Coordinates of C-alpha atoms and ligand atoms in Angstrom, one line a residue:
X1 CA 83.9 124.3 194.4
X2 CA 86.1 127.3 193.9
X3 CA 84.3 130.6 193.0
X4 CA 85.9 132.0 189.9
X5 CA 85.7 135.7 189.9
X6 CA 86.1 137.0 186.3
X7 CA 88.9 139.6 185.9
X8 CA 86.4 141.8 184.2
X9 CA 84.5 142.2 187.4
X10 CA 87.6 142.9 189.5
X11 CA 88.6 145.5 186.9
X12 CA 85.3 147.3 187.4
X13 CA 85.3 147.6 191.2
X14 CA 87.3 149.9 193.4
X15 CA 90.1 148.2 195.5
X16 CA 89.9 144.8 193.8
X17 CA 92.6 143.6 196.4
X18 CA 89.7 143.5 198.9
X19 CA 88.5 140.3 197.1
X20 CA 91.5 138.4 195.9
X21 CA 93.2 137.1 199.1
X22 CA 96.7 135.6 198.6
X23 CA 98.2 138.0 201.2
X24 CA 101.4 137.3 203.2
X25 CA 100.7 134.8 206.1
X26 CA 97.3 133.9 204.7
X27 CA 96.8 130.2 205.7
X28 CA 96.2 127.7 202.9
X29 CA 94.9 124.3 203.8
X30 CA 93.1 121.5 201.8
X31 CA 89.5 122.5 202.4
X32 CA 88.1 119.0 201.6
X33 CA 90.5 117.3 204.0
X34 CA 89.4 119.2 207.1
X35 CA 87.2 117.9 210.0
X36 CA 85.7 121.3 210.5
X37 CA 85.8 124.5 208.4
X38 CA 85.0 127.9 209.8
X39 CA 84.4 131.1 207.9
X40 CA 85.4 134.1 210.1
X41 CA 83.3 137.0 209.1
X42 CA 83.3 140.6 209.9
X43 CA 80.2 142.5 208.6
X44 CA 82.1 145.5 207.3
X45 CA 84.4 146.2 204.4
X46 CA 87.9 144.5 204.1
X47 CA 89.9 147.4 205.6
X48 CA 87.8 147.4 208.7
X49 CA 87.7 143.6 209.0
X50 CA 91.4 143.2 208.6
X51 CA 91.9 145.5 211.5
X52 CA 90.0 143.4 214.1
X53 CA 92.4 141.9 216.6
X54 CA 89.9 139.3 217.9
X55 CA 89.4 137.8 214.5
X56 CA 93.1 137.7 213.9
X57 CA 93.6 135.7 217.1
X58 CA 90.7 133.3 216.3
X59 CA 92.1 132.8 212.7
X60 CA 95.5 131.7 214.2
X61 CA 93.9 129.6 217.1
X62 CA 91.7 127.6 214.7
X63 CA 94.3 127.2 212.0
X64 CA 96.8 125.9 214.6
X65 CA 94.6 122.7 214.8
X66 CA 95.6 120.2 212.1
X67 CA 92.1 119.2 211.2
X68 CA 90.5 122.6 211.4
X69 CA 90.5 125.5 209.0
X70 CA 89.5 129.2 209.3
X71 CA 89.2 131.4 206.3
X72 CA 88.2 135.1 206.2
X73 CA 85.3 136.9 204.7
X74 CA 84.2 140.5 204.8
X75 CA 81.3 142.5 203.4
X76 CA 81.8 143.2 199.8
X77 CA 81.5 146.9 199.1
X78 CA 78.4 148.1 197.3
X79 CA 80.0 148.0 193.8
X80 CA 81.3 144.4 194.3
X81 CA 77.9 143.3 195.6
X82 CA 76.2 144.7 192.5
X83 CA 78.6 142.8 190.4
X84 CA 78.3 139.6 192.4
X85 CA 74.5 139.7 192.3
X86 CA 74.5 140.4 188.6
X87 CA 76.9 137.5 187.8
X88 CA 75.2 135.2 190.5
X89 CA 78.4 134.8 192.3
X90 CA 78.0 133.6 195.9
X91 CA 79.9 135.2 198.8
X92 CA 83.2 133.3 199.1
X93 CA 86.2 133.0 201.4
X94 CA 89.4 134.9 200.7
X95 CA 91.8 132.0 201.1
X96 CA 90.3 129.1 199.1
X97 CA 87.6 131.1 197.3
X98 CA 85.1 128.5 198.5
X99 CA 81.4 129.6 198.8
X100 CA 80.6 130.5 202.4
X101 CA 77.6 128.2 202.4
X102 CA 80.0 125.3 202.1
X103 CA 81.6 125.9 205.5
X104 CA 80.5 124.1 208.6
X105 CA 80.5 127.2 210.7
X106 CA 80.1 130.9 209.8
X107 CA 81.2 133.1 212.7
X108 CA 80.4 136.8 212.7
X109 CA 82.2 139.2 215.0
X110 CA 79.5 141.8 216.1
X111 CA 81.4 145.0 216.9
X112 CA 78.8 147.6 216.3
X113 CA 75.0 147.6 216.2
X114 CA 74.9 149.4 212.9
X115 CA 76.6 146.5 211.2
X116 CA 73.6 144.2 211.8
X117 CA 72.1 144.8 208.4
X118 CA 75.4 143.7 206.8
X119 CA 75.1 140.4 208.6
X120 CA 71.8 139.8 206.9
X121 CA 73.1 141.0 203.5
X122 CA 76.2 138.7 203.8
X123 CA 74.1 135.7 204.7
X124 CA 71.8 136.4 201.7
X125 CA 74.8 136.9 199.4
X126 CA 76.1 133.5 200.7
X127 CA 72.8 131.8 199.9
X128 CA 72.3 130.9 203.6
X129 CA 68.8 131.0 205.0
X130 CA 68.5 134.2 207.1
X131 CA 66.2 132.9 209.8
X132 CA 67.9 130.3 212.1
X133 CA 64.5 128.5 212.6
X134 CA 64.2 127.9 208.8
X135 CA 67.8 126.9 208.1
X136 CA 68.2 123.5 206.5
X137 CA 70.1 120.6 207.9
X138 CA 73.0 121.0 205.4
X139 CA 73.4 124.7 206.0
X140 CA 76.3 126.1 208.1
X141 CA 76.0 126.8 211.7
X142 CA 75.8 130.6 212.0
X143 CA 77.4 131.9 215.2
X144 CA 78.2 135.4 216.6
X145 CA 80.5 136.9 219.1
X146 CA 82.1 140.2 220.1
X147 CA 80.9 143.0 222.4
X148 CA 77.3 143.2 220.9
X149 CA 76.8 139.5 221.7
X150 CA 76.3 140.7 225.3
X151 CA 72.9 141.8 224.1
X152 CA 72.4 139.7 221.1
X153 CA 68.6 139.8 221.4
X154 CA 67.9 141.9 218.3
X155 CA 69.9 139.4 216.3
X156 CA 68.4 136.3 218.0
X157 CA 66.3 135.2 215.0
X158 CA 69.4 135.0 212.7
X159 CA 71.9 133.2 214.8
X160 CA 72.1 129.5 215.7
X161 CA 74.3 130.4 218.7
X162 CA 76.4 133.2 220.1
X163 CA 79.7 133.1 222.1
X164 CA 79.5 135.4 225.2
X165 CA 83.0 136.7 226.1
X166 CA 86.5 135.8 225.0
X167 CA 86.4 133.2 222.2
X168 CA 89.9 131.7 222.2
X169 CA 89.0 128.5 224.1
X170 CA 85.3 128.1 223.5
X171 CA 85.7 128.4 219.7
X172 CA 87.8 125.3 219.8
X173 CA 85.4 123.5 222.0
X174 CA 82.6 124.5 219.7
X175 CA 84.4 123.5 216.5
X176 CA 85.4 120.1 218.1
X177 CA 81.8 119.4 219.0
X178 CA 80.7 120.2 215.5
X179 CA 83.4 117.9 214.1
X180 CA 82.4 115.0 216.3
X181 CA 78.7 115.5 215.5
X182 CA 79.6 115.4 211.7
X183 CA 81.8 112.4 212.1
X184 CA 79.0 110.5 213.9
X185 CA 76.7 111.2 211.0
X186 CA 74.9 114.3 212.5
X187 CA 72.8 112.4 215.1
X188 CA 69.6 114.2 215.9
X189 CA 70.2 116.9 213.2
X190 CA 70.8 120.5 214.0
X191 CA 68.4 120.4 216.9
X192 CA 70.5 117.9 218.8
X193 CA 73.7 119.9 217.9
X194 CA 72.2 123.1 219.3
X195 CA 71.3 121.3 222.6
X196 CA 74.8 120.0 222.9
X197 CA 76.3 123.5 222.1
X198 CA 74.1 125.0 224.8
X199 CA 75.9 122.9 227.4
X200 CA 79.3 124.6 226.7
X201 CA 80.2 127.5 229.1
X202 CA 79.7 130.8 227.3
X203 CA 77.6 129.5 224.5
X204 CA 74.1 131.0 224.1
X205 CA 71.5 129.3 221.9
X206 CA 68.7 131.9 221.5
X207 CA 66.1 129.4 220.2
X208 CA 66.3 127.5 223.6
X209 CA 64.7 130.5 225.4
X210 CA 61.2 131.9 225.1
X211 CA 60.7 135.6 225.7
X212 CA 57.3 137.0 226.8
X213 CA 56.2 140.6 226.8
X214 CA 53.9 142.7 228.9
X215 CA 51.1 144.5 227.2
X216 CA 53.1 147.8 227.1
X217 CA 56.0 146.0 225.4
X218 CA 58.4 145.5 228.3
X219 CA 59.9 142.1 228.6
X220 CA 57.8 140.0 231.0
X221 CA 60.0 136.9 231.3
X222 CA 62.9 135.1 229.6
X223 CA 62.3 131.3 230.1
X224 CA 64.8 128.5 229.3
X225 CA 63.0 125.9 227.1
X226 CA 65.3 122.9 227.8
X227 CA 67.5 121.4 230.5
X228 CA 70.4 122.3 228.3
X229 CA 69.6 126.1 228.4
X230 CA 71.2 127.7 231.5
X231 CA 69.1 130.3 233.2
X232 CA 72.1 132.7 232.9
X233 CA 74.8 132.3 230.3
X234 CA 78.1 133.5 231.8
X235 CA 80.9 135.0 229.7
X236 CA 84.0 133.1 229.0
X237 CA 87.4 134.6 229.7
X238 CA 91.1 133.7 229.9
X239 CA 92.4 133.8 233.4
X240 CA 96.0 133.8 232.3
X241 CA 96.5 136.1 229.4
X242 CA 100.3 135.5 229.4
X243 CA 99.7 132.0 228.2
X244 CA 96.9 133.0 225.8
X245 CA 97.4 132.4 222.1
X246 CA 98.5 135.5 220.0
X247 CA 98.2 136.4 216.3
X248 CA 101.9 135.8 215.9
X249 CA 101.8 135.8 212.1
X250 CA 99.0 138.1 211.2
X251 CA 97.9 138.3 207.6
X252 CA 99.6 141.4 205.9
X253 CA 97.2 143.2 203.5
X254 CA 98.2 144.6 200.1
X255 CA 96.2 147.7 200.5
X256 CA 96.0 150.2 203.4
X257 CA 93.6 149.1 206.2
X258 CA 92.4 150.9 209.2
X259 CA 95.1 149.6 211.5
X260 CA 98.0 148.8 209.2
X261 CA 100.5 147.8 211.8
X262 CA 101.4 145.1 214.3
X263 CA 98.9 145.1 217.2
X264 CA 100.5 144.2 220.5
X265 CA 97.8 143.6 223.2
X266 CA 99.3 144.5 226.6
X267 CA 96.3 143.5 228.7
X268 CA 92.6 143.0 228.7
X269 CA 90.1 144.8 230.8
X270 CA 90.0 148.4 232.2
X271 CA 88.7 149.0 235.7
X272 CA 88.9 152.8 235.7
X273 CA 85.1 152.5 235.9
X274 CA 83.9 155.1 233.5
X275 CA 80.1 154.7 233.9
X276 CA 79.2 155.1 230.2
X277 CA 81.7 152.5 229.0
X278 CA 80.5 149.0 228.1
X279 CA 84.0 147.7 227.5
X280 CA 85.0 148.7 231.0
X281 CA 82.5 146.3 232.4
X282 CA 82.3 143.4 229.9
X283 CA 86.0 142.8 229.7
X284 CA 86.7 142.9 233.5
X285 CA 89.0 142.1 235.3
X286 CA 92.3 143.6 234.1
X287 CA 94.7 140.9 233.2
X288 CA 98.2 142.0 232.1
X289 CA 100.8 140.2 230.2
X290 CA 104.4 140.0 231.4
X291 CA 106.8 142.4 229.8
X292 CA 109.1 139.6 228.8
X293 CA 106.2 137.9 227.0
X294 CA 105.4 141.0 225.1
X295 CA 109.0 141.7 224.0
X296 CA 109.2 138.2 222.7
X297 CA 105.9 138.5 220.9
X298 CA 106.7 141.8 219.4
X299 CA 110.0 140.6 217.9
X300 CA 108.3 137.5 216.4
X301 CA 105.5 139.6 214.9
X302 CA 107.9 142.1 213.4
X303 CA 109.9 139.2 211.9
X304 CA 106.8 137.6 210.5
X305 CA 105.2 140.6 208.9
X306 CA 107.8 143.2 207.9
X307 CA 105.7 146.0 209.4
X308 CA 107.6 149.1 210.5
X309 CA 105.1 150.1 213.2
X310 CA 103.9 148.4 216.3
X311 CA 100.8 149.7 218.1
X312 CA 100.3 149.0 221.8
X313 CA 96.7 148.0 221.8
X314 CA 94.6 147.7 224.9
X315 CA 91.6 149.6 226.3
X316 CA 93.9 152.1 228.0
X317 CA 97.4 151.2 227.1
X318 CA 99.0 153.9 229.2
X319 CA 97.9 152.1 232.3
X320 CA 100.2 149.2 231.6
X321 CA 102.3 148.7 234.7
X322 CA 105.6 148.3 233.0
X323 CA 104.9 150.8 230.2
X324 CA 108.1 152.9 230.4
X325 CA 110.6 150.0 230.4
X326 CA 108.5 148.2 227.8
X327 CA 108.5 151.1 225.4
X328 CA 112.2 151.7 225.9
X329 CA 113.1 148.0 225.3
X330 CA 110.8 147.7 222.3
X331 CA 112.4 150.7 220.7
X332 CA 115.9 149.4 221.5
X333 CA 115.1 145.9 220.4
X334 CA 113.3 146.8 217.2
X335 CA 115.6 149.6 216.1
X336 CA 117.6 147.5 213.7
X337 CA 114.4 146.4 211.9
X338 CA 113.3 150.0 211.7
X339 CA 110.1 149.4 213.7
X340 CA 108.6 152.3 215.5
X341 CA 106.2 152.1 218.5
X342 CA 102.9 153.9 218.7
X343 CA 100.3 154.4 221.5
X344 CA 96.7 154.7 220.4
X345 CA 95.3 155.9 223.7
X346 CA 96.8 158.4 226.2
X347 CA 95.8 159.1 229.7
X348 CA 95.3 162.8 230.6
X349 CA 98.5 163.4 232.5
X350 CA 102.0 164.7 231.8
X351 CA 103.4 161.1 232.2
X352 CA 101.6 160.1 229.1
X353 CA 102.8 163.2 227.2
X354 CA 106.3 162.3 228.2
X355 CA 105.8 158.8 226.8
X356 CA 104.2 160.1 223.6
X357 CA 107.3 162.3 223.2
X358 CA 109.5 159.2 223.6
X359 CA 107.6 157.3 220.9
X360 CA 107.1 160.3 218.5
X361 CA 110.5 161.7 218.8
X362 CA 110.5 163.5 215.4
X363 CA 107.0 163.9 214.0
X364 CA 104.7 165.8 216.3
X365 CA 101.4 165.3 214.5
X366 CA 98.7 165.8 217.1
X367 CA 97.8 164.5 220.5
X368 CA 94.4 163.2 221.5
X369 CA 92.8 163.5 224.9
X370 CA 89.4 162.3 226.0
X371 CA 88.1 164.5 228.9
X372 CA 84.7 163.2 227.8
X373 CA 82.8 166.0 229.6
X374 CA 83.3 169.8 230.0
X375 CA 82.7 170.3 233.7
X376 CA 84.0 168.7 236.8
X377 CA 80.5 167.8 237.9
X378 CA 79.8 165.9 234.7
X379 CA 83.1 164.2 234.8
X380 CA 82.4 163.0 238.3
X381 CA 78.9 161.8 237.2
X382 CA 80.6 159.6 234.6
X383 CA 83.5 158.6 236.9
X384 CA 86.1 159.9 234.5
X385 CA 88.6 160.6 237.3
X386 CA 90.3 163.5 235.7
X387 CA 90.4 167.2 236.6
X388 CA 90.7 170.3 234.6
X389 CA 94.2 170.6 236.2
X390 CA 95.2 167.2 234.9
X391 CA 94.2 168.3 231.4
X392 CA 95.9 171.7 231.6
X393 CA 99.1 170.1 232.9
X394 CA 98.9 167.5 230.1
X395 CA 98.4 170.0 227.3
X396 CA 101.0 172.4 228.7
X397 CA 103.5 169.5 228.7
X398 CA 102.5 168.7 225.1
X399 CA 103.0 172.3 224.0
X400 CA 106.3 172.6 225.8
X401 CA 107.5 169.4 224.0
X402 CA 106.6 170.8 220.6
X403 CA 103.1 169.8 219.8
X404 CA 100.8 172.5 218.7
X405 CA 97.7 170.5 217.6
X406 CA 95.4 168.9 220.2
X407 CA 92.2 166.8 219.7
X408 CA 89.7 166.7 222.5
X409 CA 86.9 164.1 222.6
X410 CA 83.7 164.7 224.4
X411 CA 80.1 163.4 224.7
X412 CA 76.9 165.2 225.0
X413 CA 73.5 163.8 226.1
X414 CA 75.0 162.3 229.3
X415 CA 72.7 161.6 232.2
X416 CA 72.0 164.7 234.5
X417 CA 73.7 167.0 231.9
X418 CA 72.7 170.7 231.9
X419 CA 73.4 173.4 229.4
X420 CA 76.2 174.6 231.7
X421 CA 77.9 171.2 231.3
X422 CA 77.7 171.4 227.5
X423 CA 79.0 174.9 227.4
X424 CA 81.8 173.7 229.7
X425 CA 83.2 171.9 226.6
X426 CA 83.6 175.2 224.8
X427 CA 85.2 176.8 227.8
X428 CA 87.7 173.9 228.1
X429 CA 88.6 174.2 224.4
X430 CA 89.3 177.9 224.9
X431 CA 91.4 177.2 228.0
X432 CA 93.5 174.7 226.0
X433 CA 94.0 177.4 223.3
X434 CA 95.1 179.9 225.9
X435 CA 97.5 177.4 227.5
X436 CA 99.5 177.4 224.3
X437 CA 99.9 181.2 224.5
X438 CA 101.0 180.8 228.1
X439 CA 103.6 178.2 227.3
X440 CA 104.9 179.7 224.0
X441 CA 104.1 183.3 224.5
X442 CA 102.2 183.5 221.2
X443 CA 99.2 182.1 219.4
X444 CA 99.6 179.1 217.1
X445 CA 97.6 176.1 218.6
X446 CA 95.0 174.3 216.9
X447 CA 92.3 172.5 218.9
X448 CA 89.8 170.1 217.4
X449 CA 86.7 169.4 219.5
X450 CA 84.9 166.2 218.6
X451 CA 81.6 165.6 220.2
X452 CA 79.7 162.3 220.0
X453 CA 76.2 161.6 221.4
X454 CA 76.0 159.4 224.4
X455 CA 74.3 156.0 223.8
X456 CA 73.3 154.1 226.9
X457 CA 74.7 150.5 226.7
X458 CA 73.6 147.2 228.3
X459 CA 75.7 146.0 231.4
X460 CA 76.7 149.5 232.3
X461 CA 75.4 151.7 235.3
X462 CA 73.6 153.8 232.7
X463 CA 71.7 150.8 231.2
X464 CA 68.4 152.2 232.7
X465 CA 68.6 155.8 231.6
X466 CA 66.9 157.5 228.6
X467 CA 68.8 158.6 225.6
X468 CA 68.5 162.2 224.4
X469 CA 66.1 162.6 221.5
X470 CA 67.3 164.1 218.2
X471 CA 65.8 167.6 218.8
X472 CA 67.6 167.9 222.2
X473 CA 70.9 166.8 220.8
X474 CA 70.6 169.2 217.9
X475 CA 69.9 172.0 220.4
X476 CA 73.0 171.2 222.4
X477 CA 75.1 170.9 219.3
X478 CA 73.9 174.3 218.3
X479 CA 74.8 175.7 221.7
X480 CA 78.4 174.6 221.2
X481 CA 78.5 175.8 217.5
X482 CA 77.4 179.2 218.6
X483 CA 80.1 179.4 221.3
X484 CA 82.9 178.0 219.1
X485 CA 82.3 179.2 215.5
X486 CA 84.1 182.6 216.0
X487 CA 87.4 181.1 216.9
X488 CA 89.2 179.9 213.8
X489 CA 91.8 177.9 215.7
X490 CA 89.1 175.6 217.0
X491 CA 87.5 173.0 214.7
X492 CA 84.2 171.6 215.9
X493 CA 83.2 168.1 214.8
X494 CA 80.0 166.4 215.9
X495 CA 78.5 163.0 215.3
X496 CA 75.3 162.5 213.4
X497 CA 72.5 162.2 216.0
X498 CA 70.3 159.9 213.8
X499 CA 73.0 157.1 213.7
X500 CA 73.5 157.4 217.5
X501 CA 69.8 157.2 218.1
X502 CA 69.4 154.0 215.9
X503 CA 72.5 152.6 217.6
X504 CA 70.7 153.2 220.9
X505 CA 67.5 151.5 219.7
X506 CA 69.5 148.2 218.9
X507 CA 71.9 148.4 221.8
X508 CA 69.1 147.9 224.3
X509 CA 66.7 146.2 222.0
X510 CA 64.8 142.9 222.4
X511 CA 64.0 140.1 220.0
X512 CA 61.1 141.9 218.3
X513 CA 63.7 144.1 216.6
X514 CA 64.6 141.0 214.5
X515 CA 61.6 141.8 212.3
X516 CA 62.7 145.4 212.0
X517 CA 66.1 144.3 210.8
X518 CA 64.7 142.0 208.3
X519 CA 62.3 144.6 206.9
X520 CA 65.0 147.3 206.8
X521 CA 67.4 144.9 205.1
X522 CA 64.6 144.1 202.5
X523 CA 64.2 147.9 201.9
X524 CA 67.9 148.2 201.2
X525 CA 69.6 148.9 204.6
X526 CA 73.4 148.1 204.5
X527 CA 76.6 149.7 205.7
X528 CA 74.6 151.7 208.2
X529 CA 77.8 152.6 210.0
X530 CA 78.8 154.6 206.9
X531 CA 77.1 157.9 206.9
X532 CA 76.8 157.9 203.1
X533 CA 74.7 154.7 203.3
X534 CA 72.8 155.2 206.5
X535 CA 69.1 155.7 205.6
X536 CA 67.2 156.8 208.6
X537 CA 63.9 156.8 206.7
X538 CA 64.3 153.0 206.0
X539 CA 64.7 152.2 209.7
X540 CA 61.7 154.4 210.7
X541 CA 59.6 152.7 208.1
X542 CA 60.7 149.2 209.2
X543 CA 60.0 150.0 212.8
X544 CA 56.5 151.4 212.0
X545 CA 55.8 148.4 209.8
X546 CA 56.7 146.1 212.8
X547 CA 54.5 148.1 215.1
X548 CA 57.3 149.4 217.2
X549 CA 58.6 152.8 218.0
X550 CA 62.4 153.8 218.4
X551 CA 61.5 155.9 221.5
X552 CA 60.3 152.8 223.3
X553 CA 63.9 151.5 223.1
X554 CA 66.1 154.6 223.1
X555 CA 64.2 157.3 225.0
X556 CA 62.5 155.4 227.9
X557 CA 63.7 155.3 231.5
X558 CA 63.7 151.7 232.7
X559 CA 62.6 150.9 236.2
X560 CA 65.4 149.3 238.2
X561 CA 63.5 146.1 238.6
X562 CA 62.4 145.8 234.9
X563 CA 63.4 142.5 233.2
X564 CA 66.0 143.6 230.8
X565 CA 66.3 141.8 227.4
X566 CA 69.9 140.9 228.2
X567 CA 69.3 139.8 231.8
X568 CA 70.2 136.1 231.0
X569 CA 73.5 137.1 229.5
X570 CA 76.1 137.7 232.2
X571 CA 79.5 139.5 232.1
X572 CA 79.9 138.7 235.8
X573 CA 79.2 142.3 237.0
X574 CA 76.0 142.1 239.2
X575 CA 73.0 144.2 239.0
X576 CA 73.5 145.4 242.6
X577 CA 76.9 146.9 241.6
X578 CA 75.5 148.6 238.6
X579 CA 72.6 150.1 240.5
X580 CA 75.0 151.4 243.2
X581 CA 77.2 152.9 240.5
X582 CA 74.1 154.6 239.0
X583 CA 73.2 156.0 242.3
X584 CA 76.8 157.2 242.9
X585 CA 76.7 158.8 239.4
X586 CA 73.6 160.8 240.3
X587 CA 75.3 161.9 243.4
X588 CA 78.6 162.7 241.4
X589 CA 80.6 160.3 243.7
X590 CA 83.8 158.7 242.6
X591 CA 84.6 155.0 242.5
X592 CA 88.3 154.3 242.4
X593 CA 90.1 151.9 240.0
X594 CA 90.2 148.4 241.5
X595 CA 93.3 147.6 239.5
X596 CA 95.7 148.9 242.1
X597 CA 93.2 150.1 244.7
X598 CA 90.3 148.6 246.7
X599 CA 88.0 146.1 245.1
X600 CA 84.7 147.8 244.4
X601 CA 82.8 144.6 244.6
X602 CA 81.5 144.4 241.0
X603 CA 81.2 140.7 241.3
X604 CA 83.2 139.6 238.4
X605 CA 86.3 138.1 240.2
X606 CA 84.3 135.9 242.6
X607 CA 81.6 135.0 240.1
X608 CA 84.1 133.9 237.4
X609 CA 86.8 132.7 239.7
X610 CA 89.5 135.0 238.3
X611 CA 91.6 137.8 239.7
X612 CA 93.2 141.0 238.6
X613 CA 96.7 140.4 237.1
X614 CA 98.9 143.4 237.4
X615 CA 102.7 143.5 237.4
X616 CA 103.1 146.9 239.0
X617 CA 105.8 145.6 241.3
X618 CA 107.9 144.8 238.3
X619 CA 107.7 148.3 236.9
Ligands
SF4_701 S1 85.6 142.0 241.6 FE1 86.7 143.7 242.5 S2 88.8 143.5 241.8 FE2 87.5 142.2 240.5 S3 87.1 143.4 238.7 FE3 85.4 143.7 240.2 S4 85.9 145.5 241.4 FE4 87.8 144.8 240.3

């Protein structure tokens, strides 16, 4: 059953180690002896896939079960795909090099809308029927998860089922159910299996729902088709993160990957309430781990991997209640092993700069801050909760501590944005530059301004708003370029508006986009998240052929009572909360963080019977 990849092929592709497996900590089990086999897939290249924390955890969770096995598979880069197709090699797993079509379950992590075409391409390379409705009895169950599953509708045609929310527990329930069904001789075939899967909390079976449309294209109704299909599928989550499984022995790659270090997850959730941020809603509430647990896990992971860097990975790691003692004790405890600590995200305050100073004692590369918007009004609209004074204090503290390079992240195209708000970004960049002169008495700072285009996401207070069209975004980018180009100490980077626009189409899309995906894939769409491969013309042609327009999905204001394509998939936050947050956004009113402040009644805690877990008193 093993797929033999000729050395001649590996010698012709770049980075052959992407395809050979055999890394440290890769799990090897006897494939044929397992009750259930799961291929864990990320629809992007190896270096991206190997950096996904969720899949690392699921790999460990499944492989901890004696009769279950999980192996990895990523999207072959275009050179390898060419070779595989020419040699008629099917897509195979990295551990046993078994064809993916021989697994019981193939699970895709859906992190980004522009990776959807790669899902189709990987299924095709694996020889698995693309459309779930046409998949044969002996073919694997194709499942999905990750943030995009919260509006899985554009992918509904291709998935047998999707996991909504955190997968650690439900993936085992799903695998056990598949194992039992296999052992019993597959009673009722795939149809019966799907009915049983639909009864699991957090499992969504798209084929068990019918979607009807109004004449103008809006969704009319989403109707469950069986008793097993719940009217609303609620997300799964772990109430006690302290007791949750961890990727204690992660696979260590031979080649550089995006996050080539230990990833220590301090907590899940972020309740700062930025109104554009989907993660801030779908991962609610905040649940911290205890410091003792983290210290113990960090030590074990360092021992198991030999890595010399540990990254504190959470949505906003600087918010961890016991961060100072944790960092000090990690540094002390891991000193002998030569392991350093890094913080991927900083808050905009001098406390965070002090902390960055503590972890980056020698090398002062650059510090990154994300004010997100250039004026106070705009930051209030998005509920960013930082002032210009906060930013200036933070950058001054950074300059005083020895940094001279600062990166600033912003968005344009936000709801209610005016040209004044856009130009406020340039003003802020100049103020940061001048702050260096104030602190150091001379010029010498370098400021990078990175501007992305806002994409409204489902389950956020901005899920009803229109996204800027390309011409308007280009005009605003030009405004900034004109204001910034004269200053050589400022570098201005902006995100390609076309990719953001297409991301917006699929983020709030409905099932009819499945046809578009299929057509675009047939026309050659793949690796759309990589600018060198994104072909806007293909997507426009596919949309036109399917009789749809991108503007309908991206540029349209939804009525507040419109049936949204993701209405039957719940993250726990109720529509009333999101509506209220939208109204507060328009009025530029602030909603405080519920983590240590008042509950803002988003609905998640009572609905899912969980609560915020915060160890501030221990700090
Ligand atoms: S229910 Fe209240 S405490 Fe819980 S996440 Fe929502 S706002 Fe925060």
